Amino acid sequence: MKTRIKELRAKYNLTQEQLANKIGVRRETILFIESGKYNPSLKLAFQISKVLKSNVNEVFFFSEKELKK
Amino acid sequence: MKKINNKEDFLILLGIAFFLAGFFMIFLQLLEPSISSSILSFGITLIIISIFRKRRLKKYPQIQDERIKKLSMYGLGYSWITTFLVITIFFWFDYFNLVNVNTQQYYSIIFVTMILSAIVFQRLLYKKGDVE
């Protein structure tokens, strides 16, 4: 799964720590989500999207290849 | 008297109570040694887990982190399987008289394997990021 979290964080001038604190998770969790090593739950994906003022499908997306797997 | 701050402090005190109860039961020979040593082991386990939990809570106050919860559960699951395998190996070694293990040694093996493997698996998974 790919994300635009890093780009949107930069847009809203948020650090990983600040985003993590707003949602109530550890900074490492944001780091792993950004690097595509951890797939968040639907609830967490919506929480992140809400903080980044975007729709969930604008923040998280799969490539065609990943969807076919 | 100092007020008990949280759940972890209460659990540490409870662990100490179990530890002391088990210790005195062994010392005074009030019950079967296996029961007394189980109570003592339960106390030690409770103290260790509560201290780890307290340290972790101090470092990371956000305990609702879904990733950590998920990885902790997987870590415990892997630890359970590891302990099961170790016990099975020792059972067959004992059965074929390759190693003679008494009840107290079995307790110690379970105790050490469960705690150490849980810590190792959880640390590995935290580093890896996810189980997939």
JSON list of C-alpha atoms in Angstrom, two decimals:
[
{"chain": "A", "resi": 1, "resn": "MET", "atom": "CA", "xyz": [0.00, 0.00, 0.00]},
{"chain": "A", "resi": 2, "resn": "LYS", "atom": "CA", "xyz": [1.21, 3.46, -0.83]},
{"chain": "A", "resi": 3, "resn": "THR", "atom": "CA", "xyz": [0.41, 6.62, 1.09]},
{"chain": "A", "resi": 4, "resn": "ARG", "atom": "CA", "xyz": [0.61, 10.37, 0.68]},
{"chain": "A", "resi": 5, "resn": "ILE", "atom": "CA", "xyz": [0.99, 10.96, 4.41]},
{"chain": "A", "resi": 6, "resn": "LYS", "atom": "CA", "xyz": [4.48, 12.46, 4.12]},
{"chain": "A", "resi": 7, "resn": "GLU", "atom": "CA", "xyz": [3.37, 14.89, 1.40]},
{"chain": "A", "resi": 8, "resn": "LEU", "atom": "CA", "xyz": [0.22, 15.90, 3.31]},
{"chain": "A", "resi": 9, "resn": "ARG", "atom": "CA", "xyz": [2.13, 16.26, 6.56]},
{"chain": "A", "resi": 10, "resn": "ALA", "atom": "CA", "xyz": [4.46, 18.68, 4.83]},
{"chain": "A", "resi": 11, "resn": "LYS", "atom": "CA", "xyz": [1.47, 20.58, 3.43]},
{"chain": "A", "resi": 12, "resn": "TYR", "atom": "CA", "xyz": [-0.05, 21.03, 6.89]},
{"chain": "A", "resi": 13, "resn": "ASN", "atom": "CA", "xyz": [3.35, 21.46, 8.55]},
{"chain": "A", "resi": 14, "resn": "LEU", "atom": "CA", "xyz": [3.00, 18.47, 10.83]},
{"chain": "A", "resi": 15, "resn": "THR", "atom": "CA", "xyz": [5.80, 16.29, 12.15]},
{"chain": "A", "resi": 16, "resn": "GLN", "atom": "CA", "xyz": [5.36, 12.54, 12.58]},
{"chain": "A", "resi": 17, "resn": "GLU", "atom": "CA", "xyz": [5.29, 13.10, 16.35]},
{"chain": "A", "resi": 18, "resn": "GLN", "atom": "CA", "xyz": [2.54, 15.73, 16.08]},
{"chain": "A", "resi": 19, "resn": "LEU", "atom": "CA", "xyz": [0.42, 13.56, 13.80]},
{"chain": "A", "resi": 20, "resn": "ALA", "atom": "CA", "xyz": [0.92, 10.57, 16.10]},
{"chain": "A", "resi": 21, "resn": "ASN", "atom": "CA", "xyz": [-0.10, 12.60, 19.15]},
{"chain": "A", "resi": 22, "resn": "LYS", "atom": "CA", "xyz": [-3.25, 13.89, 17.43]},
{"chain": "A", "resi": 23, "resn": "ILE", "atom": "CA", "xyz": [-4.37, 10.34, 16.73]},
{"chain": "A", "resi": 24, "resn": "GLY", "atom": "CA", "xyz": [-3.05, 8.71, 19.89]},
{"chain": "A", "resi": 25, "resn": "VAL", "atom": "CA", "xyz": [-0.50, 6.32, 18.42]},
{"chain": "A", "resi": 26, "resn": "ARG", "atom": "CA", "xyz": [3.28, 6.03, 18.62]},
{"chain": "A", "resi": 27, "resn": "ARG", "atom": "CA", "xyz": [5.50, 7.95, 16.23]},
{"chain": "A", "resi": 28, "resn": "GLU", "atom": "CA", "xyz": [6.95, 4.65, 15.03]},
{"chain": "A", "resi": 29, "resn": "THR", "atom": "CA", "xyz": [3.50, 3.58, 13.83]},
{"chain": "A", "resi": 30, "resn": "ILE", "atom": "CA", "xyz": [3.28, 6.65, 11.58]},
{"chain": "A", "resi": 31, "resn": "LEU", "atom": "CA", "xyz": [6.83, 5.93, 10.38]},
{"chain": "A", "resi": 32, "resn": "PHE", "atom": "CA", "xyz": [5.95, 2.32, 9.47]},
{"chain": "A", "resi": 33, "resn": "ILE", "atom": "CA", "xyz": [2.72, 3.38, 7.74]},
{"chain": "A", "resi": 34, "resn": "GLU", "atom": "CA", "xyz": [4.56, 6.05, 5.72]},
{"chain": "A", "resi": 35, "resn": "SER", "atom": "CA", "xyz": [7.20, 3.57, 4.64]},
{"chain": "A", "resi": 36, "resn": "GLY", "atom": "CA", "xyz": [4.55, 1.03, 3.63]},
{"chain": "A", "resi": 37, "resn": "LYS", "atom": "CA", "xyz": [5.69, -1.53, 6.19]},
{"chain": "A", "resi": 38, "resn": "TYR", "atom": "CA", "xyz": [2.45, -1.47, 8.16]},
{"chain": "A", "resi": 39, "resn": "ASN", "atom": "CA", "xyz": [-1.11, -1.47, 6.86]},
{"chain": "A", "resi": 40, "resn": "PRO", "atom": "CA", "xyz": [-3.31, 0.49, 9.29]},
{"chain": "A", "resi": 41, "resn": "SER", "atom": "CA", "xyz": [-6.80, -0.59, 10.27]},
{"chain": "A", "resi": 42, "resn": "LEU", "atom": "CA", "xyz": [-9.70, 1.12, 8.54]},
{"chain": "A", "resi": 43, "resn": "LYS", "atom": "CA", "xyz": [-10.36, 3.16, 11.69]},
{"chain": "A", "resi": 44, "resn": "LEU", "atom": "CA", "xyz": [-6.77, 4.41, 11.90]},
{"chain": "A", "resi": 45, "resn": "ALA", "atom": "CA", "xyz": [-6.73, 5.15, 8.16]},
{"chain": "A", "resi": 46, "resn": "PHE", "atom": "CA", "xyz": [-9.85, 7.32, 8.60]},
{"chain": "A", "resi": 47, "resn": "GLN", "atom": "CA", "xyz": [-8.37, 9.05, 11.66]},
{"chain": "A", "resi": 48, "resn": "ILE", "atom": "CA", "xyz": [-5.17, 9.90, 9.75]},
{"chain": "A", "resi": 49, "resn": "SER", "atom": "CA", "xyz": [-7.16, 11.11, 6.74]},
{"chain": "A", "resi": 50, "resn": "LYS", "atom": "CA", "xyz": [-9.31, 13.32, 8.97]},
{"chain": "A", "resi": 51, "resn": "VAL", "atom": "CA", "xyz": [-6.27, 14.99, 10.56]},
{"chain": "A", "resi": 52, "resn": "LEU", "atom": "CA", "xyz": [-4.77, 15.50, 7.09]},
{"chain": "A", "resi": 53, "resn": "LYS", "atom": "CA", "xyz": [-8.11, 16.98, 5.87]},
{"chain": "A", "resi": 54, "resn": "SER", "atom": "CA", "xyz": [-8.42, 14.50, 3.01]},
{"chain": "A", "resi": 55, "resn": "ASN", "atom": "CA", "xyz": [-10.51, 11.55, 1.94]},
{"chain": "A", "resi": 56, "resn": "VAL", "atom": "CA", "xyz": [-9.16, 8.16, 2.86]},
{"chain": "A", "resi": 57, "resn": "ASN", "atom": "CA", "xyz": [-8.66, 7.20, -0.82]},
{"chain": "A", "resi": 58, "resn": "GLU", "atom": "CA", "xyz": [-6.59, 10.35, -1.34]},
{"chain": "A", "resi": 59, "resn": "VAL", "atom": "CA", "xyz": [-4.22, 9.34, 1.46]},
{"chain": "A", "resi": 60, "resn": "PHE", "atom": "CA", "xyz": [-4.03, 5.58, 1.00]},
{"chain": "A", "resi": 61, "resn": "PHE", "atom": "CA", "xyz": [-4.04, 3.72, -2.29]},
{"chain": "A", "resi": 62, "resn": "PHE", "atom": "CA", "xyz": [-3.03, 0.44, -3.84]},
{"chain": "A", "resi": 63, "resn": "SER", "atom": "CA", "xyz": [-1.44, -0.03, -7.23]},
{"chain": "A", "resi": 64, "resn": "GLU", "atom": "CA", "xyz": [-3.27, -2.24, -9.76]},
{"chain": "A", "resi": 65, "resn": "LYS", "atom": "CA", "xyz": [-0.62, -4.90, -9.26]},
{"chain": "A", "resi": 66, "resn": "GLU", "atom": "CA", "xyz": [-1.11, -4.92, -5.46]},
{"chain": "A", "resi": 67, "resn": "LEU", "atom": "CA", "xyz": [-4.89, -5.20, -5.86]},
{"chain": "A", "resi": 68, "resn": "LYS", "atom": "CA", "xyz": [-4.59, -8.23, -8.13]},
{"chain": "A", "resi": 69, "resn": "LYS", "atom": "CA", "xyz": [-2.40, -10.16, -5.65]},
{"chain": "B", "resi": 1, "resn": "MET", "atom": "CA", "xyz": [0.08, 6.30, 53.93]},
{"chain": "B", "resi": 2, "resn": "LYS", "atom": "CA", "xyz": [1.11, 6.78, 50.29]},
{"chain": "B", "resi": 3, "resn": "LYS", "atom": "CA", "xyz": [-1.75, 6.33, 47.85]},
{"chain": "B", "resi": 4, "resn": "ILE", "atom": "CA", "xyz": [-1.37, 3.63, 45.18]},
{"chain": "B", "resi": 5, "resn": "ASN", "atom": "CA", "xyz": [-1.11, 5.59, 41.92]},
{"chain": "B", "resi": 6, "resn": "ASN", "atom": "CA", "xyz": [-2.27, 3.16, 39.28]},
{"chain": "B", "resi": 7, "resn": "LYS", "atom": "CA", "xyz": [-3.07, -0.37, 38.25]},
{"chain": "B", "resi": 8, "resn": "GLU", "atom": "CA", "xyz": [0.61, -1.28, 37.76]},
{"chain": "B", "resi": 9, "resn": "ASP", "atom": "CA", "xyz": [1.57, -0.24, 41.31]},
{"chain": "B", "resi": 10, "resn": "PHE", "atom": "CA", "xyz": [-1.32, -2.33, 42.63]},
{"chain": "B", "resi": 11, "resn": "LEU", "atom": "CA", "xyz": [-0.19, -5.33, 40.56]},
{"chain": "B", "resi": 12, "resn": "ILE", "atom": "CA", "xyz": [3.41, -4.96, 41.78]},
{"chain": "B", "resi": 13, "resn": "LEU", "atom": "CA", "xyz": [2.16, -4.96, 45.39]},
{"chain": "B", "resi": 14, "resn": "LEU", "atom": "CA", "xyz": [-0.05, -7.97, 44.64]},
{"chain": "B", "resi": 15, "resn": "GLY", "atom": "CA", "xyz": [2.96, -9.74, 43.10]},
{"chain": "B", "resi": 16, "resn": "ILE", "atom": "CA", "xyz": [5.04, -9.00, 46.21]},
{"chain": "B", "resi": 17, "resn": "ALA", "atom": "CA", "xyz": [2.20, -10.35, 48.38]},
{"chain": "B", "resi": 18, "resn": "PHE", "atom": "CA", "xyz": [2.07, -13.59, 46.34]},
{"chain": "B", "resi": 19, "resn": "PHE", "atom": "CA", "xyz": [5.87, -13.84, 46.39]},
{"chain": "B", "resi": 20, "resn": "LEU", "atom": "CA", "xyz": [6.04, -13.43, 50.17]},
{"chain": "B", "resi": 21, "resn": "ALA", "atom": "CA", "xyz": [3.10, -15.80, 50.72]},
{"chain": "B", "resi": 22, "resn": "GLY", "atom": "CA", "xyz": [4.79, -18.45, 48.55]},
{"chain": "B", "resi": 23, "resn": "PHE", "atom": "CA", "xyz": [8.14, -17.86, 50.26]},
{"chain": "B", "resi": 24, "resn": "PHE", "atom": "CA", "xyz": [6.73, -18.26, 53.77]},
{"chain": "B", "resi": 25, "resn": "MET", "atom": "CA", "xyz": [4.66, -21.29, 52.73]},
{"chain": "B", "resi": 26, "resn": "ILE", "atom": "CA", "xyz": [7.85, -22.98, 51.51]},
{"chain": "B", "resi": 27, "resn": "PHE", "atom": "CA", "xyz": [9.79, -21.82, 54.58]},
{"chain": "B", "resi": 28, "resn": "LEU", "atom": "CA", "xyz": [7.13, -22.94, 57.08]},
{"chain": "B", "resi": 29, "resn": "GLN", "atom": "CA", "xyz": [6.15, -26.00, 54.98]},
{"chain": "B", "resi": 30, "resn": "LEU", "atom": "CA", "xyz": [2.46, -25.16, 55.24]},
{"chain": "B", "resi": 31, "resn": "LEU", "atom": "CA", "xyz": [1.39, -26.65, 51.89]},
{"chain": "B", "resi": 32, "resn": "GLU", "atom": "CA", "xyz": [2.69, -29.03, 49.22]},
{"chain": "B", "resi": 33, "resn": "PRO", "atom": "CA", "xyz": [6.01, -27.63, 47.90]},
{"chain": "B", "resi": 34, "resn": "SER", "atom": "CA", "xyz": [4.67, -27.59, 44.32]},
{"chain": "B", "resi": 35, "resn": "ILE", "atom": "CA", "xyz": [1.69, -25.40, 45.33]},
{"chain": "B", "resi": 36, "resn": "SER", "atom": "CA", "xyz": [3.91, -23.05, 47.34]},
{"chain": "B", "resi": 37, "resn": "SER", "atom": "CA", "xyz": [6.44, -22.74, 44.52]},
{"chain": "B", "resi": 38, "resn": "SER", "atom": "CA", "xyz": [3.59, -22.06, 42.04]},
{"chain": "B", "resi": 39, "resn": "ILE", "atom": "CA", "xyz": [2.37, -19.19, 44.23]},
{"chain": "B", "resi": 40, "resn": "LEU", "atom": "CA", "xyz": [5.94, -17.87, 44.49]},
{"chain": "B", "resi": 41, "resn": "SER", "atom": "CA", "xyz": [6.42, -18.15, 40.69]},
{"chain": "B", "resi": 42, "resn": "PHE", "atom": "CA", "xyz": [3.09, -16.40, 40.08]},
{"chain": "B", "resi": 43, "resn": "GLY", "atom": "CA", "xyz": [4.24, -13.55, 42.34]},
{"chain": "B", "resi": 44, "resn": "ILE", "atom": "CA", "xyz": [7.57, -13.19, 40.52]},
{"chain": "B", "resi": 45, "resn": "THR", "atom": "CA", "xyz": [5.81, -13.26, 37.10]},
{"chain": "B", "resi": 46, "resn": "LEU", "atom": "CA", "xyz": [3.33, -10.61, 38.22]},
{"chain": "B", "resi": 47, "resn": "ILE", "atom": "CA", "xyz": [6.12, -8.36, 39.52]},
{"chain": "B", "resi": 48, "resn": "ILE", "atom": "CA", "xyz": [8.20, -8.68, 36.33]},
{"chain": "B", "resi": 49, "resn": "ILE", "atom": "CA", "xyz": [5.24, -8.10, 33.97]},
{"chain": "B", "resi": 50, "resn": "SER", "atom": "CA", "xyz": [3.98, -5.12, 35.99]},
{"chain": "B", "resi": 51, "resn": "ILE", "atom": "CA", "xyz": [7.43, -3.49, 36.09]},
{"chain": "B", "resi": 52, "resn": "PHE", "atom": "CA", "xyz": [7.82, -3.92, 32.29]},
{"chain": "B", "resi": 53, "resn": "ARG", "atom": "CA", "xyz": [4.32, -2.54, 31.76]},
{"chain": "B", "resi": 54, "resn": "LYS", "atom": "CA", "xyz": [4.99, 0.43, 34.02]},
{"chain": "B", "resi": 55, "resn": "ARG", "atom": "CA", "xyz": [8.26, 1.23, 32.21]},
{"chain": "B", "resi": 56, "resn": "ARG", "atom": "CA", "xyz": [6.53, 0.97, 28.84]},
{"chain": "B", "resi": 57, "resn": "LEU", "atom": "CA", "xyz": [3.65, 3.19, 29.94]},
{"chain": "B", "resi": 58, "resn": "LYS", "atom": "CA", "xyz": [6.12, 5.81, 31.14]},
{"chain": "B", "resi": 59, "resn": "LYS", "atom": "CA", "xyz": [7.89, 5.77, 27.76]},
{"chain": "B", "resi": 60, "resn": "TYR", "atom": "CA", "xyz": [4.76, 5.52, 25.62]},
{"chain": "B", "resi": 61, "resn": "PRO", "atom": "CA", "xyz": [1.64, 6.89, 27.32]},
{"chain": "B", "resi": 62, "resn": "GLN", "atom": "CA", "xyz": [-0.49, 6.10, 24.22]},
{"chain": "B", "resi": 63, "resn": "ILE", "atom": "CA", "xyz": [-1.26, 2.47, 24.94]},
{"chain": "B", "resi": 64, "resn": "GLN", "atom": "CA", "xyz": [-4.13, 2.38, 22.45]},
{"chain": "B", "resi": 65, "resn": "ASP", "atom": "CA", "xyz": [-1.70, 1.94, 19.56]},
{"chain": "B", "resi": 66, "resn": "GLU", "atom": "CA", "xyz": [-3.25, -0.76, 17.37]},
{"chain": "B", "resi": 67, "resn": "ARG", "atom": "CA", "xyz": [0.09, -1.81, 15.85]},
{"chain": "B", "resi": 68, "resn": "ILE", "atom": "CA", "xyz": [1.66, -2.43, 19.26]},
{"chain": "B", "resi": 69, "resn": "LYS", "atom": "CA", "xyz": [-1.43, -4.31, 20.46]},
{"chain": "B", "resi": 70, "resn": "LYS", "atom": "CA", "xyz": [-1.40, -6.49, 17.34]},
{"chain": "B", "resi": 71, "resn": "LEU", "atom": "CA", "xyz": [2.35, -7.18, 17.50]},
{"chain": "B", "resi": 72, "resn": "SER", "atom": "CA", "xyz": [2.20, -7.88, 21.26]},
{"chain": "B", "resi": 73, "resn": "MET", "atom": "CA", "xyz": [-0.54, -10.46, 20.66]},
{"chain": "B", "resi": 74, "resn": "TYR", "atom": "CA", "xyz": [1.44, -12.12, 17.87]},
{"chain": "B", "resi": 75, "resn": "GLY", "atom": "CA", "xyz": [4.55, -12.08, 20.09]},
{"chain": "B", "resi": 76, "resn": "LEU", "atom": "CA", "xyz": [2.64, -13.88, 22.84]},
{"chain": "B", "resi": 77, "resn": "GLY", "atom": "CA", "xyz": [1.25, -16.35, 20.30]},
{"chain": "B", "resi": 78, "resn": "TYR", "atom": "CA", "xyz": [4.71, -17.18, 18.96]},
{"chain": "B", "resi": 79, "resn": "SER", "atom": "CA", "xyz": [5.98, -17.43, 22.54]},
{"chain": "B", "resi": 80, "resn": "TRP", "atom": "CA", "xyz": [3.22, -19.93, 23.40]},
{"chain": "B", "resi": 81, "resn": "ILE", "atom": "CA", "xyz": [4.13, -22.08, 20.37]},
{"chain": "B", "resi": 82, "resn": "THR", "atom": "CA", "xyz": [7.86, -21.91, 21.24]},
{"chain": "B", "resi": 83, "resn": "THR", "atom": "CA", "xyz": [7.18, -22.96, 24.83]},
{"chain": "B", "resi": 84, "resn": "PHE", "atom": "CA", "xyz": [4.95, -25.79, 23.61]},
{"chain": "B", "resi": 85, "resn": "LEU", "atom": "CA", "xyz": [7.73, -27.02, 21.30]},
{"chain": "B", "resi": 86, "resn": "VAL", "atom": "CA", "xyz": [10.37, -26.79, 24.03]},
{"chain": "B", "resi": 87, "resn": "ILE", "atom": "CA", "xyz": [8.16, -28.70, 26.49]},
{"chain": "B", "resi": 88, "resn": "THR", "atom": "CA", "xyz": [7.39, -31.34, 23.83]},
{"chain": "B", "resi": 89, "resn": "ILE", "atom": "CA", "xyz": [11.12, -31.77, 23.13]},
{"chain": "B", "resi": 90, "resn": "PHE", "atom": "CA", "xyz": [11.88, -32.14, 26.84]},
{"chain": "B", "resi": 91, "resn": "PHE", "atom": "CA", "xyz": [8.98, -34.59, 27.22]},
{"chain": "B", "resi": 92, "resn": "TRP", "atom": "CA", "xyz": [10.38, -36.91, 24.54]},
{"chain": "B", "resi": 93, "resn": "PHE", "atom": "CA", "xyz": [13.95, -36.51, 25.85]},
{"chain": "B", "resi": 94, "resn": "ASP", "atom": "CA", "xyz": [12.63, -37.50, 29.26]},
{"chain": "B", "resi": 95, "resn": "TYR", "atom": "CA", "xyz": [10.56, -40.34, 27.79]},
{"chain": "B", "resi": 96, "resn": "PHE", "atom": "CA", "xyz": [13.62, -41.89, 26.10]},
{"chain": "B", "resi": 97, "resn": "ASN", "atom": "CA", "xyz": [15.74, -41.24, 29.20]},
{"chain": "B", "resi": 98, "resn": "LEU", "atom": "CA", "xyz": [18.07, -38.88, 27.37]},
{"chain": "B", "resi": 99, "resn": "VAL", "atom": "CA", "xyz": [17.49, -36.19, 29.98]},
{"chain": "B", "resi": 100, "resn": "ASN", "atom": "CA", "xyz": [15.93, -36.51, 33.42]},
{"chain": "B", "resi": 101, "resn": "VAL", "atom": "CA", "xyz": [13.78, -33.51, 34.22]},
{"chain": "B", "resi": 102, "resn": "ASN", "atom": "CA", "xyz": [11.89, -33.18, 37.49]},
{"chain": "B", "resi": 103, "resn": "THR", "atom": "CA", "xyz": [8.75, -31.12, 38.10]},
{"chain": "B", "resi": 104, "resn": "GLN", "atom": "CA", "xyz": [10.60, -28.15, 39.51]},
{"chain": "B", "resi": 105, "resn": "GLN", "atom": "CA", "xyz": [12.92, -28.05, 36.49]},
{"chain": "B", "resi": 106, "resn": "TYR", "atom": "CA", "xyz": [9.87, -28.22, 34.18]},
{"chain": "B", "resi": 107, "resn": "TYR", "atom": "CA", "xyz": [8.41, -25.21, 35.99]},
{"chain": "B", "resi": 108, "resn": "SER", "atom": "CA", "xyz": [11.67, -23.33, 35.53]},
{"chain": "B", "resi": 109, "resn": "ILE", "atom": "CA", "xyz": [11.86, -24.23, 31.82]},
{"chain": "B", "resi": 110, "resn": "ILE", "atom": "CA", "xyz": [8.28, -23.03, 31.21]},
{"chain": "B", "resi": 111, "resn": "PHE", "atom": "CA", "xyz": [8.84, -19.89, 33.27]},
{"chain": "B", "resi": 112, "resn": "VAL", "atom": "CA", "xyz": [12.07, -18.87, 31.53]},
{"chain": "B", "resi": 113, "resn": "THR", "atom": "CA", "xyz": [11.01, -19.88, 27.98]},
{"chain": "B", "resi": 114, "resn": "MET", "atom": "CA", "xyz": [7.66, -18.08, 28.15]},
{"chain": "B", "resi": 115, "resn": "ILE", "atom": "CA", "xyz": [9.06, -14.81, 29.45]},
{"chain": "B", "resi": 116, "resn": "LEU", "atom": "CA", "xyz": [12.22, -14.70, 27.33]},
{"chain": "B", "resi": 117, "resn": "SER", "atom": "CA", "xyz": [10.59, -15.82, 24.08]},
{"chain": "B", "resi": 118, "resn": "ALA", "atom": "CA", "xyz": [7.72, -13.33, 24.53]},
{"chain": "B", "resi": 119, "resn": "ILE", "atom": "CA", "xyz": [10.20, -10.47, 25.03]},
{"chain": "B", "resi": 120, "resn": "VAL", "atom": "CA", "xyz": [12.36, -11.58, 22.08]},
{"chain": "B", "resi": 121, "resn": "PHE", "atom": "CA", "xyz": [9.43, -12.07, 19.66]},
{"chain": "B", "resi": 122, "resn": "GLN", "atom": "CA", "xyz": [7.81, -8.79, 20.64]},
{"chain": "B", "resi": 123, "resn": "ARG", "atom": "CA", "xyz": [11.07, -6.87, 20.21]},
{"chain": "B", "resi": 124, "resn": "LEU", "atom": "CA", "xyz": [11.67, -8.49, 16.80]},
{"chain": "B", "resi": 125, "resn": "LEU", "atom": "CA", "xyz": [8.16, -7.69, 15.61]},
{"chain": "B", "resi": 126, "resn": "TYR", "atom": "CA", "xyz": [8.35, -4.09, 16.89]},
{"chain": "B", "resi": 127, "resn": "LYS", "atom": "CA", "xyz": [11.53, -3.67, 14.83]},
{"chain": "B", "resi": 128, "resn": "LYS", "atom": "CA", "xyz": [10.03, -5.34, 11.77]},
{"chain": "B", "resi": 129, "resn": "GLY", "atom": "CA", "xyz": [6.93, -3.14, 11.88]},
{"chain": "B", "resi": 130, "resn": "ASP", "atom": "CA", "xyz": [4.25, -5.68, 11.02]},
{"chain": "B", "resi": 131, "resn": "VAL", "atom": "CA", "xyz": [3.71, -9.42, 11.03]},
{"chain": "B", "resi": 132, "resn": "GLU", "atom": "CA", "xyz": [3.04, -9.75, 7.32]}
]
